[in-house]
JSON list of C-alpha atoms in Angstrom, two decimals:
[
{"chain": "D", "resi": 116, "resn": "MET", "atom": "CA", "xyz": [86.57, 171.47, 16.99]},
{"chain": "D", "resi": 117, "resn": "ALA", "atom": "CA", "xyz": [88.62, 168.90, 18.91]},
{"chain": "D", "resi": 118, "resn": "ARG", "atom": "CA", "xyz": [92.43, 169.10, 18.34]},
{"chain": "D", "resi": 119, "resn": "PRO", "atom": "CA", "xyz": [93.91, 165.97, 16.68]},
{"chain": "D", "resi": 120, "resn": "ARG", "atom": "CA", "xyz": [95.72, 163.64, 18.99]},
{"chain": "D", "resi": 121, "resn": "GLN", "atom": "CA", "xyz": [98.61, 163.24, 16.45]},
{"chain": "D", "resi": 122, "resn": "PRO", "atom": "CA", "xyz": [100.34, 166.38, 15.26]},
{"chain": "D", "resi": 123, "resn": "LEU", "atom": "CA", "xyz": [99.82, 167.05, 11.51]},
{"chain": "D", "resi": 124, "resn": "LEU", "atom": "CA", "xyz": [102.26, 165.16, 9.34]},
{"chain": "D", "resi": 125, "resn": "ASP", "atom": "CA", "xyz": [104.77, 167.31, 7.38]},
{"chain": "D", "resi": 126, "resn": "ARG", "atom": "CA", "xyz": [107.95, 166.87, 5.40]},
{"chain": "D", "resi": 127, "resn": "ARG", "atom": "CA", "xyz": [110.06, 167.82, 8.39]},
{"chain": "D", "resi": 128, "resn": "ARG", "atom": "CA", "xyz": [108.68, 165.14, 10.70]},
{"chain": "D", "resi": 129, "resn": "ILE", "atom": "CA", "xyz": [108.96, 162.51, 7.94]},
{"chain": "D", "resi": 130, "resn": "VAL", "atom": "CA", "xyz": [112.60, 163.36, 7.37]},
{"chain": "D", "resi": 131, "resn": "GLU", "atom": "CA", "xyz": [113.48, 163.46, 11.02]},
{"chain": "D", "resi": 132, "resn": "ALA", "atom": "CA", "xyz": [111.77, 160.09, 11.62]},
{"chain": "D", "resi": 133, "resn": "ALA", "atom": "CA", "xyz": [113.40, 158.51, 8.60]},
{"chain": "D", "resi": 134, "resn": "ARG", "atom": "CA", "xyz": [116.89, 159.84, 9.68]},
{"chain": "D", "resi": 135, "resn": "ALA", "atom": "CA", "xyz": [116.35, 158.37, 13.17]},
{"chain": "D", "resi": 136, "resn": "VAL", "atom": "CA", "xyz": [115.59, 154.91, 11.74]},
{"chain": "D", "resi": 137, "resn": "ILE", "atom": "CA", "xyz": [118.62, 155.00, 9.41]},
{"chain": "D", "resi": 138, "resn": "ASP", "atom": "CA", "xyz": [121.05, 156.28, 12.16]},
{"chain": "D", "resi": 139, "resn": "GLY", "atom": "CA", "xyz": [119.90, 153.58, 14.59]},
{"chain": "D", "resi": 140, "resn": "GLU", "atom": "CA", "xyz": [119.46, 150.58, 12.21]},
{"chain": "D", "resi": 141, "resn": "GLY", "atom": "CA", "xyz": [120.93, 151.41, 8.88]},
{"chain": "D", "resi": 142, "resn": "LEU", "atom": "CA", "xyz": [119.48, 151.92, 5.40]},
{"chain": "D", "resi": 143, "resn": "PRO", "atom": "CA", "xyz": [117.97, 148.48, 4.94]},
{"chain": "D", "resi": 144, "resn": "ALA", "atom": "CA", "xyz": [115.76, 149.11, 7.97]},
{"chain": "D", "resi": 145, "resn": "LEU", "atom": "CA", "xyz": [113.91, 151.97, 6.34]},
{"chain": "D", "resi": 146, "resn": "SER", "atom": "CA", "xyz": [110.74, 151.24, 4.53]},
{"chain": "D", "resi": 147, "resn": "THR", "atom": "CA", "xyz": [107.64, 153.29, 4.01]},
{"chain": "D", "resi": 148, "resn": "ARG", "atom": "CA", "xyz": [105.62, 150.80, 6.23]},
{"chain": "D", "resi": 149, "resn": "ARG", "atom": "CA", "xyz": [108.24, 151.11, 8.91]},
{"chain": "D", "resi": 150, "resn": "LEU", "atom": "CA", "xyz": [108.35, 154.86, 8.64]},
{"chain": "D", "resi": 151, "resn": "ALA", "atom": "CA", "xyz": [104.60, 155.16, 8.80]},
{"chain": "D", "resi": 152, "resn": "ALA", "atom": "CA", "xyz": [104.40, 153.07, 11.86]},
{"chain": "D", "resi": 153, "resn": "GLU", "atom": "CA", "xyz": [107.15, 155.29, 13.63]},
{"chain": "D", "resi": 154, "resn": "LEU", "atom": "CA", "xyz": [105.09, 158.31, 12.75]},
{"chain": "D", "resi": 155, "resn": "GLY", "atom": "CA", "xyz": [101.73, 156.72, 13.89]},
{"chain": "D", "resi": 156, "resn": "VAL", "atom": "CA", "xyz": [100.09, 157.12, 10.50]},
{"chain": "D", "resi": 157, "resn": "GLN", "atom": "CA", "xyz": [99.01, 154.94, 7.61]},
{"chain": "D", "resi": 158, "resn": "GLY", "atom": "CA", "xyz": [101.38, 154.36, 4.67]},
{"chain": "D", "resi": 159, "resn": "PRO", "atom": "CA", "xyz": [99.49, 156.36, 2.09]},
{"chain": "D", "resi": 160, "resn": "SER", "atom": "CA", "xyz": [99.81, 159.51, 4.29]},
{"chain": "D", "resi": 161, "resn": "LEU", "atom": "CA", "xyz": [103.46, 159.65, 3.37]},
{"chain": "D", "resi": 162, "resn": "TYR", "atom": "CA", "xyz": [102.74, 159.90, -0.30]},
{"chain": "D", "resi": 163, "resn": "ASN", "atom": "CA", "xyz": [101.05, 163.20, 0.31]},
{"chain": "D", "resi": 164, "resn": "HIS", "atom": "CA", "xyz": [104.56, 164.72, 0.87]},
{"chain": "D", "resi": 165, "resn": "PHE", "atom": "CA", "xyz": [106.90, 162.34, -0.94]},
{"chain": "D", "resi": 166, "resn": "ALA", "atom": "CA", "xyz": [106.20, 160.35, -4.17]},
{"chain": "D", "resi": 167, "resn": "THR", "atom": "CA", "xyz": [108.61, 157.57, -3.44]},
{"chain": "D", "resi": 168, "resn": "LYS", "atom": "CA", "xyz": [110.98, 156.10, -0.83]},
{"chain": "D", "resi": 169, "resn": "ASP", "atom": "CA", "xyz": [113.88, 157.49, -2.91]},
{"chain": "D", "resi": 170, "resn": "GLU", "atom": "CA", "xyz": [112.45, 160.97, -2.45]},
{"chain": "D", "resi": 171, "resn": "ILE", "atom": "CA", "xyz": [112.53, 160.45, 1.30]},
{"chain": "D", "resi": 172, "resn": "LEU", "atom": "CA", "xyz": [116.08, 159.19, 1.15]},
{"chain": "D", "resi": 173, "resn": "ASP", "atom": "CA", "xyz": [117.10, 162.26, -0.92]},
{"chain": "D", "resi": 174, "resn": "ALA", "atom": "CA", "xyz": [115.60, 164.57, 1.66]},
{"chain": "D", "resi": 175, "resn": "VAL", "atom": "CA", "xyz": [117.38, 162.76, 4.52]},
{"chain": "D", "resi": 176, "resn": "ALA", "atom": "CA", "xyz": [120.63, 162.98, 2.69]},
{"chain": "D", "resi": 177, "resn": "ASP", "atom": "CA", "xyz": [120.13, 166.65, 1.94]},
{"chain": "D", "resi": 178, "resn": "SER", "atom": "CA", "xyz": [119.21, 167.32, 5.61]},
{"chain": "D", "resi": 179, "resn": "VAL", "atom": "CA", "xyz": [122.63, 166.13, 6.52]},
{"chain": "D", "resi": 180, "resn": "THR", "atom": "CA", "xyz": [124.40, 168.13, 3.80]},
{"chain": "D", "resi": 181, "resn": "ALA", "atom": "CA", "xyz": [122.48, 171.25, 4.78]},
{"chain": "D", "resi": 182, "resn": "THR", "atom": "CA", "xyz": [124.54, 171.21, 8.13]},
{"chain": "D", "resi": 183, "resn": "VAL", "atom": "CA", "xyz": [127.92, 171.48, 6.32]},
{"chain": "D", "resi": 184, "resn": "ASP", "atom": "CA", "xyz": [129.53, 175.01, 6.67]},
{"chain": "D", "resi": 185, "resn": "THR", "atom": "CA", "xyz": [130.65, 176.53, 3.36]},
{"chain": "D", "resi": 186, "resn": "ALA", "atom": "CA", "xyz": [130.80, 180.09, 4.53]},
{"chain": "D", "resi": 187, "resn": "ALA", "atom": "CA", "xyz": [134.58, 180.10, 4.54]},
{"chain": "D", "resi": 188, "resn": "PHE", "atom": "CA", "xyz": [134.69, 180.25, 0.73]},
{"chain": "D", "resi": 189, "resn": "ALA", "atom": "CA", "xyz": [133.22, 183.86, 0.99]},
{"chain": "D", "resi": 190, "resn": "THR", "atom": "CA", "xyz": [135.82, 185.08, 3.47]},
{"chain": "D", "resi": 191, "resn": "LEU", "atom": "CA", "xyz": [139.09, 182.96, 3.39]},
{"chain": "D", "resi": 192, "resn": "ASP", "atom": "CA", "xyz": [141.59, 182.01, 0.83]},
{"chain": "D", "resi": 193, "resn": "TRP", "atom": "CA", "xyz": [141.01, 178.76, -1.08]},
{"chain": "D", "resi": 194, "resn": "GLN", "atom": "CA", "xyz": [143.19, 176.62, 1.08]},
{"chain": "D", "resi": 195, "resn": "GLU", "atom": "CA", "xyz": [141.62, 177.60, 4.33]},
{"chain": "D", "resi": 196, "resn": "ALA", "atom": "CA", "xyz": [138.20, 177.49, 2.91]},
{"chain": "D", "resi": 197, "resn": "LEU", "atom": "CA", "xyz": [138.82, 173.82, 1.76]},
{"chain": "D", "resi": 198, "resn": "ARG", "atom": "CA", "xyz": [140.21, 173.01, 5.17]},
{"chain": "D", "resi": 199, "resn": "HIS", "atom": "CA", "xyz": [137.14, 174.36, 6.97]},
{"chain": "D", "resi": 200, "resn": "TRP", "atom": "CA", "xyz": [134.74, 172.82, 4.51]},
{"chain": "D", "resi": 201, "resn": "ALA", "atom": "CA", "xyz": [136.41, 169.45, 4.64]},
{"chain": "D", "resi": 202, "resn": "CYS", "atom": "CA", "xyz": [136.33, 169.31, 8.47]},
{"chain": "D", "resi": 203, "resn": "SER", "atom": "CA", "xyz": [132.67, 170.51, 8.67]},
{"chain": "D", "resi": 204, "resn": "TYR", "atom": "CA", "xyz": [131.74, 168.00, 5.99]},
{"chain": "D", "resi": 205, "resn": "ARG", "atom": "CA", "xyz": [133.40, 165.11, 7.79]},
{"chain": "D", "resi": 206, "resn": "ARG", "atom": "CA", "xyz": [131.66, 166.15, 11.06]},
{"chain": "D", "resi": 207, "resn": "ALA", "atom": "CA", "xyz": [128.29, 166.14, 9.35]},
{"chain": "D", "resi": 208, "resn": "LEU", "atom": "CA", "xyz": [128.87, 162.65, 7.72]},
{"chain": "D", "resi": 209, "resn": "ALA", "atom": "CA", "xyz": [130.54, 161.15, 10.87]},
{"chain": "D", "resi": 210, "resn": "ALA", "atom": "CA", "xyz": [127.25, 162.01, 12.82]},
{"chain": "D", "resi": 211, "resn": "HIS", "atom": "CA", "xyz": [125.16, 160.02, 10.32]},
{"chain": "D", "resi": 212, "resn": "PRO", "atom": "CA", "xyz": [127.43, 157.35, 8.78]},
{"chain": "D", "resi": 213, "resn": "ASN", "atom": "CA", "xyz": [124.57, 155.11, 7.73]},
{"chain": "D", "resi": 214, "resn": "ILE", "atom": "CA", "xyz": [123.30, 157.56, 5.18]},
{"chain": "D", "resi": 215, "resn": "VAL", "atom": "CA", "xyz": [126.79, 158.18, 3.69]},
{"chain": "D", "resi": 216, "resn": "PRO", "atom": "CA", "xyz": [126.71, 155.33, 1.04]},
{"chain": "D", "resi": 217, "resn": "TYR", "atom": "CA", "xyz": [123.48, 156.98, -0.38]},
{"chain": "D", "resi": 218, "resn": "LEU", "atom": "CA", "xyz": [124.48, 160.54, 0.12]},
{"chain": "D", "resi": 219, "resn": "VAL", "atom": "CA", "xyz": [127.83, 160.24, -1.75]},
{"chain": "D", "resi": 220, "resn": "GLN", "atom": "CA", "xyz": [126.18, 159.09, -4.95]},
{"chain": "D", "resi": 221, "resn": "GLY", "atom": "CA", "xyz": [126.10, 162.75, -5.94]},
{"chain": "D", "resi": 222, "resn": "PRO", "atom": "CA", "xyz": [123.92, 165.76, -5.53]},
{"chain": "D", "resi": 223, "resn": "GLY", "atom": "CA", "xyz": [121.26, 164.73, -8.04]},
{"chain": "D", "resi": 224, "resn": "ARG", "atom": "CA", "xyz": [118.33, 167.09, -7.41]},
{"chain": "D", "resi": 225, "resn": "ARG", "atom": "CA", "xyz": [119.09, 167.80, -3.79]},
{"chain": "D", "resi": 226, "resn": "PRO", "atom": "CA", "xyz": [119.01, 171.53, -3.08]},
{"chain": "D", "resi": 227, "resn": "ALA", "atom": "CA", "xyz": [121.47, 171.69, -0.30]},
{"chain": "D", "resi": 228, "resn": "ALA", "atom": "CA", "xyz": [123.94, 169.40, -2.13]},
{"chain": "D", "resi": 229, "resn": "LEU", "atom": "CA", "xyz": [123.81, 171.44, -5.32]},
{"chain": "D", "resi": 230, "resn": "ALA", "atom": "CA", "xyz": [124.27, 174.66, -3.22]},
{"chain": "D", "resi": 231, "resn": "MET", "atom": "CA", "xyz": [127.35, 173.22, -1.51]},
{"chain": "D", "resi": 232, "resn": "ALA", "atom": "CA", "xyz": [128.79, 171.95, -4.84]},
{"chain": "D", "resi": 233, "resn": "ASP", "atom": "CA", "xyz": [128.22, 175.42, -6.46]},
{"chain": "D", "resi": 234, "resn": "THR", "atom": "CA", "xyz": [129.84, 177.28, -3.46]},
{"chain": "D", "resi": 235, "resn": "VAL", "atom": "CA", "xyz": [132.98, 175.01, -3.52]},
{"chain": "D", "resi": 236, "resn": "HIS", "atom": "CA", "xyz": [133.40, 175.04, -7.28]},
{"chain": "D", "resi": 237, "resn": "GLY", "atom": "CA", "xyz": [132.73, 178.78, -7.43]},
{"chain": "D", "resi": 238, "resn": "GLY", "atom": "CA", "xyz": [135.24, 179.52, -4.74]},
{"chain": "D", "resi": 239, "resn": "LEU", "atom": "CA", "xyz": [138.04, 177.53, -6.45]},
{"chain": "D", "resi": 240, "resn": "VAL", "atom": "CA", "xyz": [137.34, 179.04, -9.77]},
{"chain": "D", "resi": 241, "resn": "ARG", "atom": "CA", "xyz": [137.50, 182.55, -8.30]},
{"chain": "D", "resi": 242, "resn": "ALA", "atom": "CA", "xyz": [140.85, 181.69, -6.69]},
{"chain": "D", "resi": 243, "resn": "GLY", "atom": "CA", "xyz": [142.23, 180.90, -10.25]},
{"chain": "D", "resi": 244, "resn": "TRP", "atom": "CA", "xyz": [141.72, 177.28, -10.61]},
{"chain": "D", "resi": 245, "resn": "SER", "atom": "CA", "xyz": [140.34, 176.17, -14.01]},
{"chain": "D", "resi": 246, "resn": "PRO", "atom": "CA", "xyz": [136.80, 174.83, -13.99]},
{"chain": "D", "resi": 247, "resn": "ALA", "atom": "CA", "xyz": [138.08, 171.33, -14.78]},
{"chain": "D", "resi": 248, "resn": "ARG", "atom": "CA", "xyz": [140.64, 171.42, -12.03]},
{"chain": "D", "resi": 249, "resn": "ALA", "atom": "CA", "xyz": [138.12, 172.81, -9.63]},
{"chain": "D", "resi": 250, "resn": "THR", "atom": "CA", "xyz": [135.86, 169.82, -10.39]},
{"chain": "D", "resi": 251, "resn": "HIS", "atom": "CA", "xyz": [138.74, 167.41, -9.74]},
{"chain": "D", "resi": 252, "resn": "ILE", "atom": "CA", "xyz": [139.58, 169.08, -6.43]},
{"chain": "D", "resi": 253, "resn": "GLY", "atom": "CA", "xyz": [135.96, 169.15, -5.15]},
{"chain": "D", "resi": 254, "resn": "ALA", "atom": "CA", "xyz": [135.60, 165.40, -6.06]},
{"chain": "D", "resi": 255, "resn": "ALA", "atom": "CA", "xyz": [139.03, 164.52, -4.47]},
{"chain": "D", "resi": 256, "resn": "LEU", "atom": "CA", "xyz": [138.04, 166.07, -1.19]},
{"chain": "D", "resi": 257, "resn": "ARG", "atom": "CA", "xyz": [134.64, 164.41, -1.19]},
{"chain": "D", "resi": 258, "resn": "TYR", "atom": "CA", "xyz": [136.15, 161.00, -1.82]},
{"chain": "D", "resi": 259, "resn": "PHE", "atom": "CA", "xyz": [138.59, 161.53, 1.06]},
{"chain": "D", "resi": 260, "resn": "VAL", "atom": "CA", "xyz": [136.00, 162.98, 3.47]},
{"chain": "D", "resi": 261, "resn": "ALA", "atom": "CA", "xyz": [133.33, 160.31, 2.71]},
{"chain": "D", "resi": 262, "resn": "GLY", "atom": "CA", "xyz": [135.81, 157.47, 3.13]},
{"chain": "D", "resi": 263, "resn": "SER", "atom": "CA", "xyz": [137.10, 158.83, 6.52]},
{"chain": "D", "resi": 264, "resn": "ALA", "atom": "CA", "xyz": [133.53, 159.26, 7.79]},
{"chain": "D", "resi": 265, "resn": "LEU", "atom": "CA", "xyz": [132.26, 155.92, 6.66]},
{"chain": "D", "resi": 266, "resn": "VAL", "atom": "CA", "xyz": [134.95, 153.73, 8.16]},
{"chain": "D", "resi": 267, "resn": "SER", "atom": "CA", "xyz": [137.18, 153.73, 11.20]},
{"chain": "D", "resi": 268, "resn": "PHE", "atom": "CA", "xyz": [140.68, 152.49, 10.73]},
{"chain": "D", "resi": 269, "resn": "ALA", "atom": "CA", "xyz": [141.09, 151.92, 14.49]},
{"chain": "D", "resi": 270, "resn": "ARG", "atom": "CA", "xyz": [138.02, 149.80, 14.80]},
{"chain": "D", "resi": 271, "resn": "GLY", "atom": "CA", "xyz": [139.63, 147.27, 12.42]},
{"chain": "D", "resi": 272, "resn": "PHE", "atom": "CA", "xyz": [141.92, 146.22, 15.19]},
{"chain": "D", "resi": 273, "resn": "LEU", "atom": "CA", "xyz": [141.08, 144.05, 18.20]},
{"chain": "D", "resi": 274, "resn": "ASP", "atom": "CA", "xyz": [142.25, 144.41, 21.83]},
{"chain": "D", "resi": 275, "resn": "ASP", "atom": "CA", "xyz": [143.94, 140.97, 21.77]},
{"chain": "D", "resi": 276, "resn": "PRO", "atom": "CA", "xyz": [147.76, 141.02, 21.90]},
{"chain": "D", "resi": 277, "resn": "GLU", "atom": "CA", "xyz": [147.99, 137.29, 21.03]},
{"chain": "D", "resi": 278, "resn": "LEU", "atom": "CA", "xyz": [146.32, 138.01, 17.75]},
{"chain": "D", "resi": 279, "resn": "TYR", "atom": "CA", "xyz": [149.36, 139.99, 16.65]},
{"chain": "D", "resi": 280, "resn": "ALA", "atom": "CA", "xyz": [152.11, 137.93, 18.13]},
{"chain": "D", "resi": 281, "resn": "GLY", "atom": "CA", "xyz": [153.13, 136.64, 14.77]},
{"chain": "D", "resi": 282, "resn": "HIS", "atom": "CA", "xyz": [153.43, 139.92, 13.33]},
{"chain": "D", "resi": 283, "resn": "PRO", "atom": "CA", "xyz": [156.53, 141.75, 14.62]},
{"chain": "D", "resi": 284, "resn": "HIS", "atom": "CA", "xyz": [155.61, 145.16, 13.30]},
{"chain": "D", "resi": 285, "resn": "LEU", "atom": "CA", "xyz": [152.11, 144.99, 14.79]},
{"chain": "D", "resi": 286, "resn": "HIS", "atom": "CA", "xyz": [153.10, 144.24, 18.39]},
{"chain": "D", "resi": 287, "resn": "GLN", "atom": "CA", "xyz": [151.29, 147.33, 19.61]},
{"chain": "D", "resi": 288, "resn": "ALA", "atom": "CA", "xyz": [148.26, 147.01, 17.29]},
{"chain": "D", "resi": 289, "resn": "HIS", "atom": "CA", "xyz": [146.08, 145.73, 20.13]},
{"chain": "D", "resi": 290, "resn": "ARG", "atom": "CA", "xyz": [146.32, 149.30, 21.60]},
{"chain": "D", "resi": 291, "resn": "ILE", "atom": "CA", "xyz": [144.79, 150.96, 18.50]},
{"chain": "D", "resi": 292, "resn": "ALA", "atom": "CA", "xyz": [141.16, 150.21, 19.21]},
{"chain": "D", "resi": 293, "resn": "GLY", "atom": "CA", "xyz": [141.37, 151.99, 22.47]},
{"chain": "D", "resi": 294, "resn": "ARG", "atom": "CA", "xyz": [142.77, 155.02, 20.77]},
{"chain": "D", "resi": 295, "resn": "GLN", "atom": "CA", "xyz": [140.15, 155.25, 18.09]},
{"chain": "D", "resi": 296, "resn": "HIS", "atom": "CA", "xyz": [139.61, 159.02, 18.35]},
{"chain": "D", "resi": 297, "resn": "SER", "atom": "CA", "xyz": [143.30, 160.02, 18.31]},
{"chain": "D", "resi": 298, "resn": "VAL", "atom": "CA", "xyz": [144.14, 157.54, 15.53]},
{"chain": "D", "resi": 299, "resn": "ASP", "atom": "CA", "xyz": [141.19, 158.38, 13.19]},
{"chain": "D", "resi": 300, "resn": "GLU", "atom": "CA", "xyz": [141.43, 162.11, 13.81]},
{"chain": "D", "resi": 301, "resn": "GLY", "atom": "CA", "xyz": [145.13, 162.11, 13.40]},
{"chain": "D", "resi": 302, "resn": "ALA", "atom": "CA", "xyz": [144.95, 160.19, 10.05]},
{"chain": "D", "resi": 303, "resn": "PHE", "atom": "CA", "xyz": [142.25, 162.58, 8.78]},
{"chain": "D", "resi": 304, "resn": "THR", "atom": "CA", "xyz": [144.32, 165.67, 9.71]},
{"chain": "D", "resi": 305, "resn": "LEU", "atom": "CA", "xyz": [147.45, 164.21, 8.17]},
{"chain": "D", "resi": 306, "resn": "GLY", "atom": "CA", "xyz": [145.66, 163.21, 4.97]},
{"chain": "D", "resi": 307, "resn": "LEU", "atom": "CA", "xyz": [143.93, 166.53, 4.62]},
{"chain": "D", "resi": 308, "resn": "GLU", "atom": "CA", "xyz": [147.06, 168.50, 5.11]},
{"chain": "D", "resi": 309, "resn": "ALA", "atom": "CA", "xyz": [148.88, 166.34, 2.63]},
{"chain": "D", "resi": 310, "resn": "LEU", "atom": "CA", "xyz": [146.18, 166.98, 0.06]},
{"chain": "D", "resi": 311, "resn": "LEU", "atom": "CA", "xyz": [146.21, 170.66, 0.70]},
{"chain": "D", "resi": 312, "resn": "HIS", "atom": "CA", "xyz": [149.98, 170.83, 0.51]},
{"chain": "D", "resi": 313, "resn": "GLY", "atom": "CA", "xyz": [149.96, 169.08, -2.89]},
{"chain": "D", "resi": 314, "resn": "LEU", "atom": "CA", "xyz": [147.39, 171.30, -4.19]},
{"chain": "D", "resi": 315, "resn": "ALA", "atom": "CA", "xyz": [149.25, 174.40, -2.98]},
{"chain": "D", "resi": 316, "resn": "ALA", "atom": "CA", "xyz": [152.29, 173.13, -4.82]},
{"chain": "D", "resi": 317, "resn": "GLU", "atom": "CA", "xyz": [150.24, 172.64, -8.03]},
{"chain": "D", "resi": 318, "resn": "TYR", "atom": "CA", "xyz": [148.65, 175.99, -7.56]},
{"chain": "D", "resi": 319, "resn": "ASP", "atom": "CA", "xyz": [152.06, 177.76, -7.44]},
{"chain": "D", "resi": 320, "resn": "ARG", "atom": "CA", "xyz": [153.11, 176.07, -10.59]},
{"chain": "D", "resi": 321, "resn": "SER", "atom": "CA", "xyz": [150.07, 176.41, -12.70]},
{"chain": "D", "resi": 322, "resn": "VAL", "atom": "CA", "xyz": [147.98, 179.26, -11.25]},
{"chain": "D", "resi": 323, "resn": "ALA", "atom": "CA", "xyz": [150.06, 181.70, -9.28]},
{"chain": "D", "resi": 324, "resn": "ALA", "atom": "CA", "xyz": [152.78, 181.54, -11.91]},
{"chain": "D", "resi": 325, "resn": "GLN", "atom": "CA", "xyz": [150.40, 183.05, -14.43]},
{"chain": "D", "resi": 326, "resn": "GLY", "atom": "CA", "xyz": [149.83, 186.12, -12.11]},
{"chain": "D", "resi": 327, "resn": "VAL", "atom": "CA", "xyz": [146.59, 185.08, -10.45]},
{"chain": "D", "resi": 328, "resn": "GLN", "atom": "CA", "xyz": [146.47, 186.18, -6.79]},
{"chain": "D", "resi": 329, "resn": "ARG", "atom": "CA", "xyz": [145.36, 183.59, -4.14]}
]
């Protein structure tokens, strides 16, 4: 029996192709017709694996979430675990910024996203945080990480000294775009440490004071 010219279609190939389209051209570029063309198949073939386009998007979003490292919640104290998780989460989202607006809508039915939420929430509750406060902390970190991955502060400035001539406090602003990495990374690190510092102060007041060990 002759071997097929085109490798058999499976969920992994569909997700990888969809992610490549989204990474390269953004969410609006993805359609089932476009995806079928990229894979060299007819559109109905996709529906043997995914019932709807939204299911494909869910799978793409979850494939990104699956790369986030949450292992620190099993071995480190809650502050270090949050730091490791936030940095890994940001790296994953920054590598695929075009899927972020869809991904951050919430875990829905996505297995990797639910597993991540469970690990983070469980780690915080074990450390002594109340379930309600653990939910707030997880949400706050997700807001911060998603925002930092979605946009670049540095890219908002242009390399044009004359543009800022009338703004005396922005006379060096034209240099920011050329320092995107250091500016954006520095801002993320500063914000994350400020969040963790504030949470540590609250922990000492409301949790450690009640005799719960970190």
